[in-house]
């Protein structure tokens, strides 16, 4: 029996060939699913792997479709059911969707939600139409970018008795007791079942089968606050074992890895930083969880081994910056950089006093400690910002896509450099979150909105500002939302139109992103 799929993954575009992998999960012992394309000439390979924790088999089909001078529709068939996806013209910029926070940190919140998948429904309708409300650009999505928290593992603390018992032990025991074989098995089953349950929901499954995805995880795909908790717990056998199990599930279900990483994975690093070129557009995807770790405890083995607090390792940054240095320039008109946590957001230092006295805001406070603007992360963030501004100065428009914070927001980083065109000194940040997770409570949101009024001095001559949305006085949209990015029609001036689609709002919030120059 087919348990989940098909799920399309984008493998990159090489020599105008659009690479796709297709994931299907069936019961163990089932025959290989029958996959076919309306174009019989398309060559397809198939590989399989067991699903840890469940009696299931994962199948991955790989193929490549040559792009042509006109957009295309590709029809395919799996187990007798028909599907289709859309391709841009060769050397054209793709239409993108962006989502994050596809779940709930508190299961009660989902039960209280009248329509948990309402925005997935809305996106499916928008994908299938050629006319959008308010005259917004419309047409099919070519890629769906998932910016983190594709699933929420939070209920494992209540659902798994052995894990719950571990969480109730005293501090020393939590830091030292080993991960038992029984808990390992329970965690593998939990993560596998979590993906199968969430991704078999009809409207989510509908889009995953019709729009190729690019996915990168964040903390809830592992555990809330992963990498930002106290070092002794982070390094404990149970937490490290839990991370390894979550990582294996992420690599199977989100990255569709059956051994070797997907071809867009950057060389020279050990995790999942990836980069793609599609015509004059590019996508740089940062893995901000695999190597994240807190400051080691004094005198610990980690400290003695030279471990440092970090979001990304030096080796990871070297791979990212090598790709950026090689690609930035006028031929790369737009580069979208996926950072699961916002590069620009009201800092914890600004909000700490406001939230400290507010009951019921622990989750928001934990998220703020997790951010780039948290004090321990500022030096890494500063290097990233300088490298992105350098790329912009070479003629590439840089736009950061982020999520995590459960609001829609628009930020602008500006430099006062005078040796480059004026609009090359600007980096836009578009935050969209969450497609399912509800926004913070109104009182917390009002404090964040207030904090947005103050610009941030990032470095000498570099400022960051949370902007009000065009045609609005709001800096934060406290509703569930998702984002679409449509390029100008062929023959236009290479602008992108960013549209935030917020729940129960008829028309999108729109930002126009112009190329450099």
C-alpha angles and dihedrals in degrees: 000000000000108000102181139352170353091210116175121216126190112231097184138267116273122177089347092304113130108219119212135177122193122206123204127173121203137170114283112269094029118131120255109283115252111246123181139167129216085235100066092193094071110111115224132187125197133205132173141203137178118257109239111237099016136068090247140115124221117213125196124195119194127199142151128220120202112233119230136201090271132049114269140209116217118202121200137172132216124183090342096309122115125228136168140195134190131240128199122234118272112280091009126125115252130239109242138200121200127199137166141171098040097180148024132279087205117045089209090065091061092051090053093050111099093207112014094181097040095121093047086055090050093050092049090054092047091049090056098047135078095204124059130193117274093017092288115161111273140184137104123319115244096192135019114208117204110201101193144301092060086161132017116227094183097111091065089085090064100028099053111062095199092051091047090051090050091052089055095053121103120272098263094050093049090053096048115026114104126245106258123223090242093054091046090054092047092050093049090052092046095053095043092048091046092059094043093050098045097041095047092061102119103241094041090047089049093060097038088058094048107037121050110238136217110198134189124177132232134188102294089057082066111016132312111283096006110184095014099073127095112301098236091057092041090055096042118120093244096049093044090048091049089051092052091051093047089047092053090050091047092050092049102041103027103029097028090222118173096175109310118057119250115281095253091063110117115249123238098042135087103223137050110290105143139180135196137188121206110176109298092345129082140191125209114190118197122206101216100170110047095072101024113124138161126242108289117248113259111269094009124137089250091056092046089052090056098253115164135194109267148151095207127012123247088249090054093050091048090057092046095048093045090058092044093050091049096048108035115104142087093300088063099062099174129021118187112202115200111212111170091209119047117262088207121038137124103291127242089240089061095046102034095089092044095050098036093076095042118097119222097025099104093115093053090046091051090050091052092052086053094057136103087247092060108112097247091055100048098094092052090046092051092055090049093050092050092050091049091049089050090054091048090051088058091060105272120122107227120208121177117212117200143160136170099103099083095235137084113247143166122215133179128201113199133187126199094219111144100194095077135054111286096246091050087071093068131087117186122210119201115193121193121176140186125006088182109004111090122240122260118277115282096252092053091045091054090056091050090048089052092050090054091069092075118078117221124233101220097176137333104306095004122099134177122210132183103221131211111247114260110268089015140082092215123106094186126038104211096201134092108272149161133205136233127192117201123183120220116272114271108288093032125118097270095259122152121220112215115200125186110203108203126193115266092004113117098207131041128249104242135206122180115217113201125199120249115274 
